[in-house]
PDB file of C-alpha atoms in Angstrom:
ATOM      1  CA  UNK A   1       3.151 -38.707 -43.151  1.00 92.00           C
ATOM      2  CA  UNK A   2       6.832 -39.438 -42.562  1.00 95.00           C
ATOM      3  CA  UNK A   3       7.647 -43.282 -41.841  1.00 96.00           C
ATOM      4  CA  UNK A   4       9.218 -44.132 -38.670  1.00 97.00           C
ATOM      5  CA  UNK A   5      10.739 -46.794 -37.640  1.00 97.00           C
ATOM      6  CA  UNK A   6      11.748 -47.250 -33.550  1.00 97.00           C
ATOM      7  CA  UNK A   7      14.462 -49.320 -32.467  1.00 97.00           C
ATOM      8  CA  UNK A   8      15.099 -49.510 -28.618  1.00 95.00           C
ATOM      9  CA  UNK A   9      16.901 -51.251 -26.295  1.00 93.00           C
ATOM     10  CA  UNK A  10      19.701 -50.952 -23.741  1.00 90.00           C
ATOM     11  CA  UNK A  11      23.070 -49.942 -24.214  1.00 85.00           C
ATOM     12  CA  UNK A  12      25.137 -52.354 -26.346  1.00 88.00           C
ATOM     13  CA  UNK A  13      21.923 -54.733 -26.969  1.00 91.00           C
ATOM     14  CA  UNK A  14      22.801 -54.848 -30.772  1.00 93.00           C
ATOM     15  CA  UNK A  15      20.480 -52.154 -32.103  1.00 95.00           C
ATOM     16  CA  UNK A  16      22.874 -50.577 -34.516  1.00 95.00           C
ATOM     17  CA  UNK A  17      23.764 -54.142 -35.698  1.00 95.00           C
ATOM     18  CA  UNK A  18      20.148 -55.105 -36.334  1.00 96.00           C
ATOM     19  CA  UNK A  19      19.761 -51.675 -38.093  1.00 96.00           C
ATOM     20  CA  UNK A  20      22.909 -51.925 -40.077  1.00 95.00           C
ATOM     21  CA  UNK A  21      21.745 -55.302 -41.419  1.00 95.00           C
ATOM     22  CA  UNK A  22      18.106 -54.391 -42.226  1.00 93.00           C
ATOM     23  CA  UNK A  23      19.830 -51.517 -44.059  1.00 92.00           C
ATOM     24  CA  UNK A  24      21.297 -53.819 -46.639  1.00 91.00           C
ATOM     25  CA  UNK A  25      18.253 -56.039 -46.996  1.00 91.00           C
ATOM     26  CA  UNK A  26      16.801 -55.805 -50.304  1.00 88.00           C
ATOM     27  CA  UNK A  27      13.256 -55.247 -48.414  1.00 86.00           C
ATOM     28  CA  UNK A  28      14.231 -52.195 -47.188  1.00 84.00           C
ATOM     29  CA  UNK A  29      16.059 -50.370 -50.095  1.00 83.00           C
ATOM     30  CA  UNK A  30      14.200 -47.019 -51.242  1.00 80.00           C
ATOM     31  CA  UNK A  31      14.770 -44.481 -53.618  1.00 86.00           C
ATOM     32  CA  UNK A  32      15.174 -41.302 -50.978  1.00 92.00           C
ATOM     33  CA  UNK A  33      17.138 -40.842 -48.092  1.00 96.00           C
ATOM     34  CA  UNK A  34      17.092 -42.926 -44.662  1.00 96.00           C
ATOM     35  CA  UNK A  35      17.403 -40.601 -41.698  1.00 98.00           C
ATOM     36  CA  UNK A  36      18.805 -42.291 -38.606  1.00 97.00           C
ATOM     37  CA  UNK A  37      18.326 -40.623 -35.465  1.00 97.00           C
ATOM     38  CA  UNK A  38      20.914 -41.942 -32.934  1.00 97.00           C
ATOM     39  CA  UNK A  39      20.442 -41.336 -29.585  1.00 94.00           C
ATOM     40  CA  UNK A  40      23.056 -43.257 -27.672  1.00 88.00           C
ATOM     41  CA  UNK A  41      26.499 -44.166 -29.245  1.00 80.00           C
ATOM     42  CA  UNK A  42      27.631 -47.702 -28.086  1.00 76.00           C
ATOM     43  CA  UNK A  43      30.856 -49.751 -29.246  1.00 76.00           C
ATOM     44  CA  UNK A  44      29.443 -49.915 -32.558  1.00 82.00           C
ATOM     45  CA  UNK A  45      29.495 -47.349 -35.346  1.00 90.00           C
ATOM     46  CA  UNK A  46      27.991 -46.507 -38.691  1.00 95.00           C
ATOM     47  CA  UNK A  47      30.816 -46.718 -41.307  1.00 95.00           C
ATOM     48  CA  UNK A  48      30.720 -44.219 -43.769  1.00 96.00           C
ATOM     49  CA  UNK A  49      30.893 -46.348 -46.737  1.00 96.00           C
ATOM     50  CA  UNK A  50      27.590 -48.146 -45.838  1.00 95.00           C
ATOM     51  CA  UNK A  51      25.692 -44.888 -44.951  1.00 96.00           C
ATOM     52  CA  UNK A  52      26.809 -43.716 -48.696  1.00 95.00           C
ATOM     53  CA  UNK A  53      25.998 -46.657 -50.120  1.00 94.00           C
ATOM     54  CA  UNK A  54      22.578 -46.910 -48.758  1.00 95.00           C
ATOM     55  CA  UNK A  55      21.676 -43.203 -48.826  1.00 95.00           C
ATOM     56  CA  UNK A  56      21.363 -42.835 -45.382  1.00 96.00           C
ATOM     57  CA  UNK A  57      22.315 -39.880 -42.917  1.00 97.00           C
ATOM     58  CA  UNK A  58      23.005 -39.688 -38.907  1.00 97.00           C
ATOM     59  CA  UNK A  59      21.999 -37.387 -36.791  1.00 97.00           C
ATOM     60  CA  UNK A  60      22.967 -37.765 -33.110  1.00 96.00           C
ATOM     61  CA  UNK A  61      21.054 -36.663 -30.400  1.00 95.00           C
ATOM     62  CA  UNK A  62      22.850 -36.934 -27.390  1.00 92.00           C
ATOM     63  CA  UNK A  63      20.664 -35.430 -24.474  1.00 92.00           C
ATOM     64  CA  UNK A  64      16.811 -36.528 -23.967  1.00 91.00           C
ATOM     65  CA  UNK A  65      15.816 -32.856 -23.357  1.00 91.00           C
ATOM     66  CA  UNK A  66      17.062 -32.163 -27.477  1.00 92.00           C
ATOM     67  CA  UNK A  67      14.461 -34.932 -28.633  1.00 93.00           C
ATOM     68  CA  UNK A  68      11.930 -32.308 -29.437  1.00 92.00           C
ATOM     69  CA  UNK A  69       9.278 -31.653 -32.244  1.00 92.00           C
ATOM     70  CA  UNK A  70      11.134 -28.459 -33.224  1.00 93.00           C
ATOM     71  CA  UNK A  71      14.458 -29.709 -33.512  1.00 95.00           C
ATOM     72  CA  UNK A  72      13.629 -32.751 -35.058  1.00 97.00           C
ATOM     73  CA  UNK A  73      11.531 -30.853 -37.985  1.00 97.00           C
ATOM     74  CA  UNK A  74      14.963 -28.974 -38.202  1.00 97.00           C
ATOM     75  CA  UNK A  75      16.609 -32.158 -38.459  1.00 97.00           C
ATOM     76  CA  UNK A  76      13.949 -33.368 -41.516  1.00 98.00           C
ATOM     77  CA  UNK A  77      14.363 -30.049 -43.117  1.00 97.00           C
ATOM     78  CA  UNK A  78      17.996 -30.179 -43.668  1.00 97.00           C
ATOM     79  CA  UNK A  79      17.970 -33.709 -44.714  1.00 98.00           C
ATOM     80  CA  UNK A  80      14.897 -34.506 -46.354  1.00 97.00           C
ATOM     81  CA  UNK A  81      14.479 -37.853 -45.590  1.00 97.00           C
ATOM     82  CA  UNK A  82      11.857 -40.647 -47.204  1.00 95.00           C
ATOM     83  CA  UNK A  83      12.063 -42.487 -43.823  1.00 96.00           C
ATOM     84  CA  UNK A  84      13.277 -41.822 -40.416  1.00 97.00           C
ATOM     85  CA  UNK A  85      14.824 -45.116 -38.197  1.00 97.00           C
ATOM     86  CA  UNK A  86      15.125 -43.831 -34.447  1.00 97.00           C
ATOM     87  CA  UNK A  87      17.447 -45.893 -32.577  1.00 97.00           C
ATOM     88  CA  UNK A  88      16.472 -45.055 -29.261  1.00 95.00           C
ATOM     89  CA  UNK A  89      18.024 -44.553 -25.863  1.00 93.00           C
ATOM     90  CA  UNK A  90      16.759 -47.511 -23.500  1.00 90.00           C
ATOM     91  CA  UNK A  91      17.525 -45.222 -20.504  1.00 90.00           C
ATOM     92  CA  UNK A  92      15.236 -42.737 -21.757  1.00 93.00           C
ATOM     93  CA  UNK A  93      11.096 -43.012 -21.049  1.00 91.00           C
ATOM     94  CA  UNK A  94       9.399 -43.937 -23.760  1.00 89.00           C
ATOM     95  CA  UNK A  95       7.020 -40.965 -22.960  1.00 81.00           C
ATOM     96  CA  UNK A  96       9.951 -38.777 -23.886  1.00 77.00           C
ATOM     97  CA  UNK A  97       9.533 -39.848 -27.383  1.00 86.00           C
ATOM     98  CA  UNK A  98       7.363 -37.351 -29.003  1.00 89.00           C
ATOM     99  CA  UNK A  99       7.460 -37.095 -32.799  1.00 95.00           C
ATOM    100  CA  UNK A 100       6.113 -34.357 -34.815  1.00 96.00           C
ATOM    101  CA  UNK A 101       2.591 -34.657 -36.149  1.00 95.00           C
ATOM    102  CA  UNK A 102       3.654 -35.990 -39.615  1.00 96.00           C
ATOM    103  CA  UNK A 103       5.636 -38.777 -38.342  1.00 97.00           C
ATOM    104  CA  UNK A 104       4.008 -41.575 -38.260  1.00 97.00           C
ATOM    105  CA  UNK A 105       5.512 -44.826 -36.375  1.00 96.00           C
ATOM    106  CA  UNK A 106       5.291 -47.648 -38.901  1.00 96.00           C
ATOM    107  CA  UNK A 107       6.816 -50.196 -36.465  1.00 96.00           C
ATOM    108  CA  UNK A 108       8.918 -50.055 -33.112  1.00 97.00           C
ATOM    109  CA  UNK A 109      11.260 -53.233 -32.505  1.00 97.00           C
ATOM    110  CA  UNK A 110      12.884 -53.806 -29.285  1.00 97.00           C
ATOM    111  CA  UNK A 111      16.286 -55.611 -29.160  1.00 97.00           C
ATOM    112  CA  UNK A 112      17.440 -57.413 -26.233  1.00 95.00           C
ATOM    113  CA  UNK A 113      20.914 -58.992 -25.116  1.00 94.00           C
ATOM    114  CA  UNK A 114      19.728 -62.300 -23.641  1.00 93.00           C
ATOM    115  CA  UNK A 115      22.894 -62.490 -21.736  1.00 92.00           C
ATOM    116  CA  UNK A 116      22.050 -59.411 -19.337  1.00 91.00           C
ATOM    117  CA  UNK A 117      17.841 -60.041 -19.495  1.00 90.00           C
ATOM    118  CA  UNK A 118      18.088 -62.195 -15.797  1.00 89.00           C
ATOM    119  CA  UNK A 119      19.732 -58.454 -14.484  1.00 90.00           C
ATOM    120  CA  UNK A 120      17.410 -56.299 -16.353  1.00 89.00           C
ATOM    121  CA  UNK A 121      14.153 -58.070 -15.801  1.00 89.00           C
ATOM    122  CA  UNK A 122      14.867 -58.420 -12.041  1.00 90.00           C
ATOM    123  CA  UNK A 123      16.560 -54.815 -11.727  1.00 92.00           C
ATOM    124  CA  UNK A 124      14.300 -52.543 -14.217  1.00 88.00           C
ATOM    125  CA  UNK A 125      11.216 -54.505 -14.766  1.00 88.00           C
ATOM    126  CA  UNK A 126       9.121 -51.287 -15.306  1.00 89.00           C
ATOM    127  CA  UNK A 127      11.638 -49.900 -17.501  1.00 89.00           C
ATOM    128  CA  UNK A 128      11.519 -52.653 -19.470  1.00 91.00           C
ATOM    129  CA  UNK A 129       7.659 -52.870 -19.657  1.00 90.00           C
ATOM    130  CA  UNK A 130       7.665 -49.274 -21.016  1.00 90.00           C
ATOM    131  CA  UNK A 131      10.173 -50.001 -23.745  1.00 91.00           C
ATOM    132  CA  UNK A 132       8.376 -53.026 -24.900  1.00 92.00           C
ATOM    133  CA  UNK A 133       4.823 -52.308 -24.579  1.00 92.00           C
ATOM    134  CA  UNK A 134       4.115 -50.721 -28.259  1.00 93.00           C
ATOM    135  CA  UNK A 135       6.715 -52.950 -29.851  1.00 96.00           C
ATOM    136  CA  UNK A 136       5.422 -55.305 -32.640  1.00 97.00           C
ATOM    137  CA  UNK A 137       8.734 -57.172 -32.487  1.00 97.00           C
ATOM    138  CA  UNK A 138      11.103 -58.325 -29.822  1.00 96.00           C
ATOM    139  CA  UNK A 139      14.005 -59.778 -30.591  1.00 96.00           C
ATOM    140  CA  UNK A 140      16.654 -61.892 -27.945  1.00 95.00           C
ATOM    141  CA  UNK A 141      19.934 -62.142 -29.555  1.00 93.00           C
ATOM    142  CA  UNK A 142      23.076 -63.332 -27.914  1.00 91.00           C
ATOM    143  CA  UNK A 143      21.169 -66.295 -27.006  1.00 87.00           C
ATOM    144  CA  UNK A 144      23.945 -68.959 -27.029  1.00 89.00           C
ATOM    145  CA  UNK A 145      24.519 -71.110 -24.320  1.00 87.00           C
ATOM    146  CA  UNK A 146      21.311 -70.055 -22.681  1.00 87.00           C
ATOM    147  CA  UNK A 147      18.980 -72.731 -21.455  1.00 89.00           C
ATOM    148  CA  UNK A 148      16.187 -70.534 -19.703  1.00 86.00           C
ATOM    149  CA  UNK A 149      14.879 -68.862 -23.337  1.00 89.00           C
ATOM    150  CA  UNK A 150      11.505 -70.259 -22.498  1.00 90.00           C
ATOM    151  CA  UNK A 151      10.783 -68.510 -19.545  1.00 91.00           C
ATOM    152  CA  UNK A 152      12.670 -65.492 -21.243  1.00 91.00           C
ATOM    153  CA  UNK A 153       9.621 -65.718 -23.431  1.00 92.00           C
ATOM    154  CA  UNK A 154       7.223 -66.023 -20.821  1.00 92.00           C
ATOM    155  CA  UNK A 155       8.251 -63.029 -19.101  1.00 91.00           C
ATOM    156  CA  UNK A 156       8.257 -60.748 -22.068  1.00 91.00           C
ATOM    157  CA  UNK A 157       4.741 -62.083 -22.433  1.00 93.00           C
ATOM    158  CA  UNK A 158       3.416 -61.009 -19.710  1.00 91.00           C
ATOM    159  CA  UNK A 159       4.750 -57.755 -20.756  1.00 92.00           C
ATOM    160  CA  UNK A 160       3.528 -57.408 -24.605  1.00 94.00           C
ATOM    161  CA  UNK A 161       1.122 -60.552 -25.092  1.00 94.00           C
ATOM    162  CA  UNK A 162       0.606 -59.122 -28.872  1.00 95.00           C
ATOM    163  CA  UNK A 163       4.213 -58.595 -29.764  1.00 96.00           C
ATOM    164  CA  UNK A 164       6.204 -61.430 -31.857  1.00 96.00           C
ATOM    165  CA  UNK A 165       9.139 -62.714 -29.917  1.00 95.00           C
ATOM    166  CA  UNK A 166      12.302 -63.810 -31.379  1.00 93.00           C
TER     167      UNK A 166
END
């Protein structure tokens, strides 16, 4: 089984920065190659030096129609990764996330920009619910100066009772 880590959230929520930070942690080092499937390109990019240092390659998947088993297997064969990180597009339904049979989701993490949370929660609650339903970890970032964090956590708890919320 090929281990897969899914990192999702809306555009500019901090997914790329989270992955870049995680790549550099000792607990995430591996002898084999890591493949990042990048399903949306935000402002932050992966620097070539960082990717080379951590034996990581990035493949961009621009359209949700291209996130299909045959293309994913083709990418896997090309790179032969030890593990896969999916930086999933927050606007694509999670139901579209169909992985090849031999890929196993080890962890799903949702990253949320706390400064935009009220707008998304009010206007896109069903999309947020779809995004966080299977997440084990939900991270609110950019929290400086926000006083309603306890209510954010309560709202999130209503969507996913089991996740760890940070």
